[in-house]
PDB file of C-alpha atoms in Angstrom:
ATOM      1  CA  UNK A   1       1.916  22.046  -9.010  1.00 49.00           C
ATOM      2  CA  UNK A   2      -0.461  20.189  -6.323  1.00 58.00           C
ATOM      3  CA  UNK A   3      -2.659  21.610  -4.067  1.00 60.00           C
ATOM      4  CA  UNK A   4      -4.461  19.395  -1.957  1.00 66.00           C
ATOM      5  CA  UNK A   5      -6.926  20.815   0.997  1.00 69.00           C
ATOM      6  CA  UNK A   6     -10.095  18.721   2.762  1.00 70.00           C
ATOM      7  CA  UNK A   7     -12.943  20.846   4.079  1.00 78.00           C
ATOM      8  CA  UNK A   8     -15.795  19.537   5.656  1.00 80.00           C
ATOM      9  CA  UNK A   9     -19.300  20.387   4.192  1.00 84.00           C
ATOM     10  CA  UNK A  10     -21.360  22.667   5.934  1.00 83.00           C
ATOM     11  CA  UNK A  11     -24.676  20.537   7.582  1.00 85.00           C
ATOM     12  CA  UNK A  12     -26.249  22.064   4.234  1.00 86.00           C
ATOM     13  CA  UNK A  13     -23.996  20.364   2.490  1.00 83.00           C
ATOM     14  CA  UNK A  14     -21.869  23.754   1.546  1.00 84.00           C
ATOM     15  CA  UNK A  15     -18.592  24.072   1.189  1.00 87.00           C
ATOM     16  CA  UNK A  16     -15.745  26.506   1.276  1.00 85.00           C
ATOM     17  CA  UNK A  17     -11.706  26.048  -0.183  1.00 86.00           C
ATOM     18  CA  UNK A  18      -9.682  29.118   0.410  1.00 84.00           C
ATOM     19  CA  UNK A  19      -6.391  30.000   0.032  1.00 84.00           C
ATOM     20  CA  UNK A  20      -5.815  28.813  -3.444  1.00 85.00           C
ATOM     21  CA  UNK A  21      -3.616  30.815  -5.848  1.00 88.00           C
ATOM     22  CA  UNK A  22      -4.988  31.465  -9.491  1.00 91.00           C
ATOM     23  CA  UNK A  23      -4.975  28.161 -11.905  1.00 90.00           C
ATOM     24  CA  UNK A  24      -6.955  24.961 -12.490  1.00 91.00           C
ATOM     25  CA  UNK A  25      -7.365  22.348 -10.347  1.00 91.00           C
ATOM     26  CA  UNK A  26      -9.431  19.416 -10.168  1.00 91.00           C
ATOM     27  CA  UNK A  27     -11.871  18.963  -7.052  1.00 91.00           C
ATOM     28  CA  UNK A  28     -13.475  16.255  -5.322  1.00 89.00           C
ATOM     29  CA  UNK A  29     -16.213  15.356  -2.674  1.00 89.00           C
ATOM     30  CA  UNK A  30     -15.003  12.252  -0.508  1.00 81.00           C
ATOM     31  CA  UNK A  31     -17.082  10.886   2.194  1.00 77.00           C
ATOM     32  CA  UNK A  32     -14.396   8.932   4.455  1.00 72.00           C
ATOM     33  CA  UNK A  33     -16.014   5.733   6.256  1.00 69.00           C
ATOM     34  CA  UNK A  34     -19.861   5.758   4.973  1.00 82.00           C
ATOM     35  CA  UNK A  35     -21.981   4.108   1.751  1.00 88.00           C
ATOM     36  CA  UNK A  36     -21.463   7.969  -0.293  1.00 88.00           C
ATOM     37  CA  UNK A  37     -19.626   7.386  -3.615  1.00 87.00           C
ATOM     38  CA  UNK A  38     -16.424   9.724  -4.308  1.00 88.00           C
ATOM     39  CA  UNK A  39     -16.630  11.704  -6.686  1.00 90.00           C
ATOM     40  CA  UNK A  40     -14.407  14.532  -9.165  1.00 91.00           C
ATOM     41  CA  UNK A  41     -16.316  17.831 -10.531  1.00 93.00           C
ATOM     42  CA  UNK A  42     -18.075  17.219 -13.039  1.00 92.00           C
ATOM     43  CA  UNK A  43     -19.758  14.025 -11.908  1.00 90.00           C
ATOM     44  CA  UNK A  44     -17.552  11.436 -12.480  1.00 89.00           C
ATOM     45  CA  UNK A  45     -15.241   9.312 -10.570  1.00 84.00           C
ATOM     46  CA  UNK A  46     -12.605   9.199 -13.023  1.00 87.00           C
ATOM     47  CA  UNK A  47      -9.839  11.716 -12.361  1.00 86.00           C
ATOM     48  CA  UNK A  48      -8.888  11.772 -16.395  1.00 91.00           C
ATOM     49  CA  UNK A  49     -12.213  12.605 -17.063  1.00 92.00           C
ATOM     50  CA  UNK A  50     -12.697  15.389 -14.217  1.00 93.00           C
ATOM     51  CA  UNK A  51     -13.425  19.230 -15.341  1.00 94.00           C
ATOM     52  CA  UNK A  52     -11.064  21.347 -14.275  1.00 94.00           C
ATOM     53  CA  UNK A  53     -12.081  23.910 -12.722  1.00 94.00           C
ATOM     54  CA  UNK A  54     -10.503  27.986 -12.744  1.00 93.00           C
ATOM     55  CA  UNK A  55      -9.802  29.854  -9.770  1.00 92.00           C
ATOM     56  CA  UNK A  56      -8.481  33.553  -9.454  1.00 93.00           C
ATOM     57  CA  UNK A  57      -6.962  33.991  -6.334  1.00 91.00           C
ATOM     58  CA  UNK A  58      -8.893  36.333  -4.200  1.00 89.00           C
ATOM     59  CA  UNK A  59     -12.159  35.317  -6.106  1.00 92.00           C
ATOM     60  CA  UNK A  60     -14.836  33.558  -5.315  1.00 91.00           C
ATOM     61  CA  UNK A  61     -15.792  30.142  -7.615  1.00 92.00           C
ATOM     62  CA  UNK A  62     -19.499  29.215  -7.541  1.00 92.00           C
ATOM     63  CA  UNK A  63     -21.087  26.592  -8.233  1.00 93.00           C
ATOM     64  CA  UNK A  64     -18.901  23.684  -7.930  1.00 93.00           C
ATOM     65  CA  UNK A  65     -21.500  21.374  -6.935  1.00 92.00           C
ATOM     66  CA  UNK A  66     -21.528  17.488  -6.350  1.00 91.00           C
ATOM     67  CA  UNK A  67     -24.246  15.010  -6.284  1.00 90.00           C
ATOM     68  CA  UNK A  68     -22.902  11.946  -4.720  1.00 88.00           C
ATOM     69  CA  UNK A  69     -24.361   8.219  -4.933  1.00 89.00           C
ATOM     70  CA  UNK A  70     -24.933   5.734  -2.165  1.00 92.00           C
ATOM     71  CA  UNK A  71     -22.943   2.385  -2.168  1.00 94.00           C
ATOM     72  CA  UNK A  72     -22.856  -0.410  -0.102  1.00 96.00           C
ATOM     73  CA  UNK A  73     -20.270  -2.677   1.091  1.00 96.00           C
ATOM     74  CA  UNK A  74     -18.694  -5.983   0.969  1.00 98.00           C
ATOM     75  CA  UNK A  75     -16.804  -7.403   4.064  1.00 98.00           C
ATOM     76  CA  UNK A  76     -15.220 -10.897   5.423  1.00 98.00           C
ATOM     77  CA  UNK A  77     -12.540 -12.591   6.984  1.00 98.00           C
ATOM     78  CA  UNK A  78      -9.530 -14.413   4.952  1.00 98.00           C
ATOM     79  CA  UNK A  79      -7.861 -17.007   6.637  1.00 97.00           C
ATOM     80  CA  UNK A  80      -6.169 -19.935   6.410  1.00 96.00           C
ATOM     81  CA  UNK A  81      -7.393 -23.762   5.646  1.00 94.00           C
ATOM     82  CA  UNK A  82      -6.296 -24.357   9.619  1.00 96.00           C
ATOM     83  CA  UNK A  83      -8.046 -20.604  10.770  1.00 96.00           C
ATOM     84  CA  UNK A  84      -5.340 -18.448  11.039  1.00 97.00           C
ATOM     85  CA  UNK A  85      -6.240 -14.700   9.684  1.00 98.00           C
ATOM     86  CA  UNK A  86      -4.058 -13.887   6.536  1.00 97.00           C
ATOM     87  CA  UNK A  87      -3.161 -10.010   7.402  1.00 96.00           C
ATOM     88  CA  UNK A  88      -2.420  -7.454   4.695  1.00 95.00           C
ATOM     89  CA  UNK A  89      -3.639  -9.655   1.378  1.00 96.00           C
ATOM     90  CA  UNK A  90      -6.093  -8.063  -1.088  1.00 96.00           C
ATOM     91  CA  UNK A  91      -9.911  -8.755  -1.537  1.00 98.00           C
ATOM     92  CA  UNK A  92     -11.299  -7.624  -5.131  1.00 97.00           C
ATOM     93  CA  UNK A  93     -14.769  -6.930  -6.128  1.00 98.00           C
ATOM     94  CA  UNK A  94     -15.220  -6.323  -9.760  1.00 96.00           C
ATOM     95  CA  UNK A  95     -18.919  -6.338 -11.979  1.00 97.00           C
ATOM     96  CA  UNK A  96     -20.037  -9.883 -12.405  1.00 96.00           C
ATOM     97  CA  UNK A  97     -21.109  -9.276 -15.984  1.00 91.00           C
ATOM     98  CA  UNK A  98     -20.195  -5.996 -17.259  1.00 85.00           C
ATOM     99  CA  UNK A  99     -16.818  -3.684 -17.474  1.00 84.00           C
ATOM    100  CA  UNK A 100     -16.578  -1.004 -14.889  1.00 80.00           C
ATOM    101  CA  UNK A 101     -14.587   0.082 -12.024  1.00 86.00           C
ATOM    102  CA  UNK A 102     -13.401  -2.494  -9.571  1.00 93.00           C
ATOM    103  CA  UNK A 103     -13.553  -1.974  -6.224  1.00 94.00           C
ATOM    104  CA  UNK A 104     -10.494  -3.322  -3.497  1.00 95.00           C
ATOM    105  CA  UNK A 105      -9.922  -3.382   0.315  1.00 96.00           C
ATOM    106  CA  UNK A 106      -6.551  -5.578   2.716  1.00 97.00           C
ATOM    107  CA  UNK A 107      -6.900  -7.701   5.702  1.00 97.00           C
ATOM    108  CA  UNK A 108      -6.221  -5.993   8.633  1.00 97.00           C
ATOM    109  CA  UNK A 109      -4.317  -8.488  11.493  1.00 98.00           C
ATOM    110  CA  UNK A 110      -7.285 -10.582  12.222  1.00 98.00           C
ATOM    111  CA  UNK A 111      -7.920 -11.088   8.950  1.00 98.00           C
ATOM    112  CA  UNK A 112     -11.044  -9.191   8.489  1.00 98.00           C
ATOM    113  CA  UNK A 113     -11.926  -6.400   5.349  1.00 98.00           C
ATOM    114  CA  UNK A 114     -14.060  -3.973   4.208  1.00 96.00           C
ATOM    115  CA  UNK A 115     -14.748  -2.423   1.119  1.00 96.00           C
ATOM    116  CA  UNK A 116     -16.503   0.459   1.279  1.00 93.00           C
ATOM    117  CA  UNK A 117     -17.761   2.179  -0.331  1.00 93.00           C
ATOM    118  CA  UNK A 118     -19.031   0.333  -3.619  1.00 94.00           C
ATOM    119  CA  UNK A 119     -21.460   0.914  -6.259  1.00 92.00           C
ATOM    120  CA  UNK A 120     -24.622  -1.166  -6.202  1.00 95.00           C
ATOM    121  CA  UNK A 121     -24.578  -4.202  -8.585  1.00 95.00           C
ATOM    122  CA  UNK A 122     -23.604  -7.814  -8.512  1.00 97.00           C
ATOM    123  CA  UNK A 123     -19.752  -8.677  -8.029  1.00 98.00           C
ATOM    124  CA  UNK A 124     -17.152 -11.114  -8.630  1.00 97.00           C
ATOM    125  CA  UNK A 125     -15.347 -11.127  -5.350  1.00 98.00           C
ATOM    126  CA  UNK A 126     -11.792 -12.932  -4.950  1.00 97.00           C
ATOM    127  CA  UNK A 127      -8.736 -12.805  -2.965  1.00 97.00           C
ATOM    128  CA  UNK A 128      -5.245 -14.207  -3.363  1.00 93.00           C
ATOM    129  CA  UNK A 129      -3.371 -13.214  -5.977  1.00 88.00           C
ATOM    130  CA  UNK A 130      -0.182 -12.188  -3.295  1.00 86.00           C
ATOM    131  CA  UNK A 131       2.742 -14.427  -2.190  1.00 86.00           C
ATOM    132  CA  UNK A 132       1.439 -18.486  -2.675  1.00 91.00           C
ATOM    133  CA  UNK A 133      -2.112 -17.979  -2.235  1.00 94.00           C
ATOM    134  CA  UNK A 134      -4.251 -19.985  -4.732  1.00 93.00           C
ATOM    135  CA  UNK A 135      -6.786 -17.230  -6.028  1.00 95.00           C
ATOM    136  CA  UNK A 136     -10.335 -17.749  -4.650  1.00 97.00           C
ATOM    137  CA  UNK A 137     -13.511 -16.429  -5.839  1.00 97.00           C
ATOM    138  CA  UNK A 138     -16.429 -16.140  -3.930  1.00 97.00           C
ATOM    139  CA  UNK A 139     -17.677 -18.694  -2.793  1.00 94.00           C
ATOM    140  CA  UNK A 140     -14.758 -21.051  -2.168  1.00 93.00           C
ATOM    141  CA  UNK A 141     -14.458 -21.139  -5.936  1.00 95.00           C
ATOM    142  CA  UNK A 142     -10.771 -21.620  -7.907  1.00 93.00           C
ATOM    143  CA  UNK A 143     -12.549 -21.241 -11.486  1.00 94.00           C
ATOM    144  CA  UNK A 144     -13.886 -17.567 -12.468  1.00 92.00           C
ATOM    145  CA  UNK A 145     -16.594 -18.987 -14.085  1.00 94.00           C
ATOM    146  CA  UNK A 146     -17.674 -20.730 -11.011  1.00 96.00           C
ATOM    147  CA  UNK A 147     -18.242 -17.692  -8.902  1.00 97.00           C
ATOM    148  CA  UNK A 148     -21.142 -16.553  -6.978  1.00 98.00           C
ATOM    149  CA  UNK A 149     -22.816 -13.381  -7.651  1.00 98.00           C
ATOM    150  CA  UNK A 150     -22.175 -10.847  -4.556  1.00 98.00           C
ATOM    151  CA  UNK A 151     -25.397  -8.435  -4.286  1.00 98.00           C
ATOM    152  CA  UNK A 152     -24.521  -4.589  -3.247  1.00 97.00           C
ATOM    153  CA  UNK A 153     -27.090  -2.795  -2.409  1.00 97.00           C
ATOM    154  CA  UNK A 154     -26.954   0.729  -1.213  1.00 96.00           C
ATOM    155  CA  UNK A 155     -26.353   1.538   2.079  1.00 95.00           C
ATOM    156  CA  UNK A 156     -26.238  -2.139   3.370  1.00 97.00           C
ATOM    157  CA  UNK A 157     -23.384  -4.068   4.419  1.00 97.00           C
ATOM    158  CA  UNK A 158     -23.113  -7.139   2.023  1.00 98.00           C
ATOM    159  CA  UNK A 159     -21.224  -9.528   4.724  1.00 98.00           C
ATOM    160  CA  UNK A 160     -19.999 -13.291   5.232  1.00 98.00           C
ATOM    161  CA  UNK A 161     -17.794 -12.709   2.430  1.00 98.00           C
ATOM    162  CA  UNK A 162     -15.342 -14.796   3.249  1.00 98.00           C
ATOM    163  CA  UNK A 163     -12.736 -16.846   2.050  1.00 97.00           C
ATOM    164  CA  UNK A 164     -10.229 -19.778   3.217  1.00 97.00           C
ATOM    165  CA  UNK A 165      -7.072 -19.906   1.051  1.00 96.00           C
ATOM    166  CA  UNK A 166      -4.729 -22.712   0.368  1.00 93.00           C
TER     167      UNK A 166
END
């Protein structure tokens, strides 16, 4: 069974989650539209990996606590060899040297994305892999090995991203 609820944190940064019935669940922090880093209980973003946590219904469960990181961002515009925006296509920032979680955002209608938030570190960023696109990396690149680094930094805006697809 699923129980979803979002409560917003007290200015102290407390929070509350009634009306749960007795089992285990796992809980996160989200932050929707800022640099803060989701995160599951027990510090990690990984939902496979969260603890779960026990609740008796009518109890209360301290000290479910969260200590979230600051990301950045990386935004752009795709569009078209003539200009056009290219709405709805996927932009993907992934480490530039290492393994670890990937990061992803879609073109709104004038062609314009944001991914937010992301972890600081230097990305591979490319776009293109739907419909007939020829995959780009950043910067105007058609060879992974070619791409330029993308610098995140936390809480700063990485933009200019951009890319023109054929």
């Amino acid at each position: 069974r699923c129980w979803w609820s979002f409560e917003q944190s007290d200015v102290d940064g407390s929070f509350t989650i009634s009306g749960m019935a007795t089992g285990e669940y796992r809980v996160s922090a989200y932050s929707f539209g800022d640099y803060w880093m989701d995160e599951f209980y027990n510090d990690t973003r990984d939902w496979e990996e969260a603890t779960p946590v026990s609740v008796t219904e009518g109890d209360e469960t301290p000290d479910i606590n969260f200590e979230l990181a600051l990301g950045g961002a990386i935004s752009g515009v795709v569009e078209t060899e003539s200009g056009d925006p290219i709405e709805g296509i996927g932009v993907e920032a992934c480490p530039f040297d290492t393994e670890g979680p990937c990061f992803y955002a879609w073109t709104g209608p004038d062609g314009s994305y944001s991914i937010i938030p992301v972890l600081p570190g230097t990305y591979r960023v490319d776009s293109g892999w739907e419909g007939n696109w020829l995959v780009e990396y950043y910067s105007e690149q058609t060879d992974w090995e070619l791409a330029d680094p993308v610098i995140v930094e936390a809480d700063v805006n990485t933009s200019g991203i951009d890319f023109t697809l054929e």
